[in-house]
C-alpha atoms as one frame of an Amber mdcrd trajectory, in Angstrom:
protein
 -52.082   2.993 -67.353 -54.188   1.805 -64.679 -57.158   4.308 -65.079 -57.266
   4.307 -68.861 -60.561   5.631 -70.351 -61.733   6.271 -66.686 -63.428   9.478
 -65.851 -62.304  10.811 -62.032 -63.755  13.799 -60.333 -61.532  15.334 -57.764
 -62.845  18.030 -55.025 -60.349  20.334 -53.916 -58.376  19.591 -56.735 -56.545
  23.127 -57.505 -53.804  22.469 -55.195 -52.059  20.234 -52.622 -53.124  17.052
 -51.785 -56.154  17.335 -54.636 -53.535  18.640 -57.289 -50.920  15.764 -56.525
 -54.206  13.179 -57.090 -55.277  14.693 -60.120 -51.829  15.144 -61.523 -51.274
  11.260 -60.763 -54.482   9.809 -62.014 -54.084  11.716 -65.287 -50.684  10.269
 -65.882 -52.213   6.936 -65.345 -54.909   7.497 -68.159 -57.780   8.845 -66.503
 -59.741  11.987 -67.622 -59.693  14.328 -64.606 -62.587  16.758 -63.593 -60.865
  18.799 -61.165 -63.215  20.477 -59.056 -62.639  23.477 -56.668 -63.602  26.963
 -55.622 -60.650  28.556 -56.620 -60.942  28.852 -60.412 -58.012  30.821 -60.643
 -55.405  28.506 -59.205 -57.903  25.588 -60.341 -57.203  26.564 -64.034 -53.593
  26.738 -63.690 -53.376  23.391 -62.631 -55.023  21.861 -65.052 -53.181  23.889
 -67.586 -49.897  22.270 -65.898 -51.322  18.467 -66.000 -52.405  18.775 -69.612
 -55.337  17.900 -72.191 -56.788  15.273 -69.818 -57.807  17.662 -67.078 -60.778
  19.921 -67.213 -61.878  22.404 -64.509 -65.032  23.113 -62.899 -65.970  25.653
 -60.409 -67.762  23.862 -57.304 -68.469  25.045 -53.852 -69.310  21.830 -52.412
 -71.669  23.189 -49.482 -74.029  24.428 -52.082 -76.541  21.446 -53.031 -77.703
  23.752 -56.343 -74.446  23.759 -57.288 -73.018  20.254 -56.904 -75.683  18.943
 -58.745 -75.263  21.175 -61.515 -71.789  20.539 -61.798 -72.130  16.844 -61.780
 -74.692  16.894 -64.265 -72.276  18.948 -66.350 -69.572  16.515 -66.040 -71.964
  13.549 -67.106 -72.817  15.625 -70.146 -69.273  16.114 -70.975 -68.000  12.528
 -70.106 -71.311  10.297 -69.995 -69.797   8.535 -66.834 -67.825   8.988 -63.540
 -65.891   5.828 -62.722 -63.914   7.580 -59.963 -64.808  10.050 -57.142 -62.067
  11.750 -54.519 -63.625  13.840 -51.829 -60.805  15.773 -51.409 -61.985  19.302
 -50.505 -62.014  20.725 -46.895 -61.005  23.794 -44.584 -59.927  24.288 -41.213
 -60.568  26.680 -38.744 -58.725  26.187 -35.624 -60.003  27.392 -32.106 -60.146
  26.130 -28.713 -63.414  25.047 -27.818 -64.412  27.894 -25.362 -63.630  30.642
 -28.086 -64.989  28.626 -30.852 -68.205  30.099 -32.301 -71.417  28.090 -33.957
 -69.891  29.687 -37.368 -66.558  28.572 -36.698 -68.069  24.979 -35.771 -70.615
  25.476 -38.604 -68.348  26.570 -41.628 -66.000  23.298 -41.284 -68.952  21.041
 -40.645 -70.585  22.141 -43.947 -67.563  22.334 -45.966 -65.963  18.925 -45.186
 -68.664  16.621 -43.935 -71.701  17.843 -45.531 -69.831  18.821 -48.779 -68.829
  15.322 -49.010 -72.239  14.006 -48.398 -73.547  16.301 -51.293 -71.195  15.318
 -53.736 -71.197  11.605 -52.846 -75.117  11.657 -53.323 -74.954  13.086 -56.670
 -72.107  10.930 -58.031 -73.715   7.570 -57.303 -76.702   8.278 -59.044 -75.007
   7.738 -61.898 -72.460   4.873 -60.767 -75.178   2.930 -59.374 -76.844   2.915
 -63.147 -73.415   1.924 -64.432 -72.502  -0.943 -61.857 -69.381   0.342 -61.062
 -67.436   3.166 -59.212 -64.317   3.922 -57.096 -64.816   6.411 -54.087 -61.850
   7.655 -51.986 -62.663   9.868 -49.247 -59.710  12.143 -47.470 -60.343  11.883
 -43.842 -57.582  12.484 -41.483 -55.956  10.816 -38.391 -56.924  13.770 -36.417
 -60.667  11.869 -37.047 -59.249   9.181 -35.201 -57.249  10.652 -32.204 -58.732
  13.929 -31.824 -56.681  17.045 -31.714 -56.603  20.204 -29.046 -57.963  23.428
 -30.904 -59.432  21.026 -33.809 -62.949  19.907 -32.652 -64.814  20.961 -35.583
 -62.015  19.720 -37.580 -61.939  16.460 -35.697 -65.753  15.935 -35.722 -65.812
  16.420 -39.452 -63.162  14.036 -40.309 -64.259  11.535 -37.752 -67.826  11.831
 -39.945 -66.041  11.249 -42.984 -65.146   7.843 -41.527 -68.389   6.848 -40.583
 -69.764   7.893 -43.694 -67.495   5.974 -45.744 -68.373   2.579 -43.780 -71.686
   3.478 -44.075 -71.648   4.040 -48.227 -69.637   1.014 -48.454 -72.086  -1.073
 -46.803 -74.855   0.214 -49.178 -72.850   0.382 -52.398 -70.806  -3.006 -52.382
 -73.539  -5.236 -53.970 -73.392  -2.734 -56.980 -69.561  -3.205 -57.273 -68.940
   0.424 -55.839 -65.899   0.575 -53.397 -66.039   3.169 -50.753 -62.712   4.009
 -48.827 -61.095   6.535 -46.599 -57.310   7.572 -46.388 -56.487   9.116 -43.069
 -53.198  11.111 -43.660 -51.072  12.205 -40.718 -48.856  15.343 -41.321 -48.512
  16.248 -44.771 -46.626  19.156 -46.078 -48.862  21.285 -48.068 -49.977  24.873
 -48.213 -52.408  24.314 -44.952 -49.515  22.882 -43.058 -46.936  25.519 -43.883
 -48.286  28.105 -41.885 -47.651  26.258 -38.666 -45.270  27.570 -36.466 -41.769
  25.658 -36.366 -42.722  24.473 -32.960 -45.631  22.946 -33.578 -44.222  20.963
 -36.566 -41.458  19.696 -34.311 -43.944  18.624 -31.731 -45.773  16.520 -34.539
 -42.479  15.118 -36.003 -41.580  13.614 -32.625 -44.812  11.609 -33.171 -43.731
   9.867 -36.195 -41.564   6.875 -35.853 -40.487   7.128 -39.740 -38.993  10.661
 -38.304 -40.212  12.826 -41.422 -43.435  14.343 -42.625 -45.355  12.974 -45.629
 -45.790  14.601 -49.070 -48.877  15.075 -51.400 -47.552  12.270 -53.701 -47.501
   9.840 -50.696 -51.193  10.174 -50.779 -51.794  10.201 -54.428 -50.296   6.993
 -54.667 -52.693   5.412 -52.119 -55.661   7.073 -53.739 -54.459   5.685 -57.303
 -54.752   2.231 -55.999 -57.789   2.597 -54.156 -59.333   3.775 -57.381 -57.961
   1.239 -59.437 -59.458  -2.512 -60.140 -56.216  -3.610 -57.880 -58.318  -2.667
 -54.864 -61.431  -4.027 -56.111 -61.922  -6.230 -52.928 -61.223  -3.755 -50.315
 -64.217  -1.417 -49.461 -65.089   0.271 -46.131 -61.753   0.758 -45.039 -59.743
   3.951 -43.438 -55.990   3.363 -44.494 -53.928   5.775 -42.344 -50.818   7.542
 -44.421 -48.588   8.724 -41.427 -45.608   7.432 -40.975 -46.357   4.985 -38.278
 -48.018   8.054 -36.236 -51.460   6.197 -35.366 -51.083   2.305 -34.751
């Protein structure tokens, strides 16, 4: 129970990687605040996890909603020890066809949303002089990808944001790290054509795709005191895809 008595906030926790992280944290003793814009799926996920999980509806791109939700969580639990910024979207198009709305929607959700949630949470972490923040980036933020200029820019921004936050918060015993998953089998990747999946598989030395539990295990380590001397790092979890 390495997160026993901890309060952990996971954005985008309704399904996929976020749900796996929430489940893993709960199994290790944490009270999990599962935040998502999808109330129906989010509440079902909380029911499946059990009594240690509580659902909070949130649109992370809405500044007022973020502030109100964080205040409600602190009222309910008195503190927030761990933050996992996992919520994100993709809207893939070739650059020539990408509209300003396509660009802005992804940047606003993935990057600005991460900023808004982090800013509100650290107000409480700084006071308690303790915190663990894990931002879910992507290998695409490191290597780029055709048709994903907006997504790559948002994830690269999260990596830079992670480093800056780590430097600002280290003296307060708050660590900030990022995970850069490779190809993880989720609802988002399931819709890709088989040809695209096979092209990715050829780039992975381990010759298999990852799964949400792989990400959850690393998130657990980075959220625990076992990683207390690690901050400002971006760890690729990709089967060797990026070296």
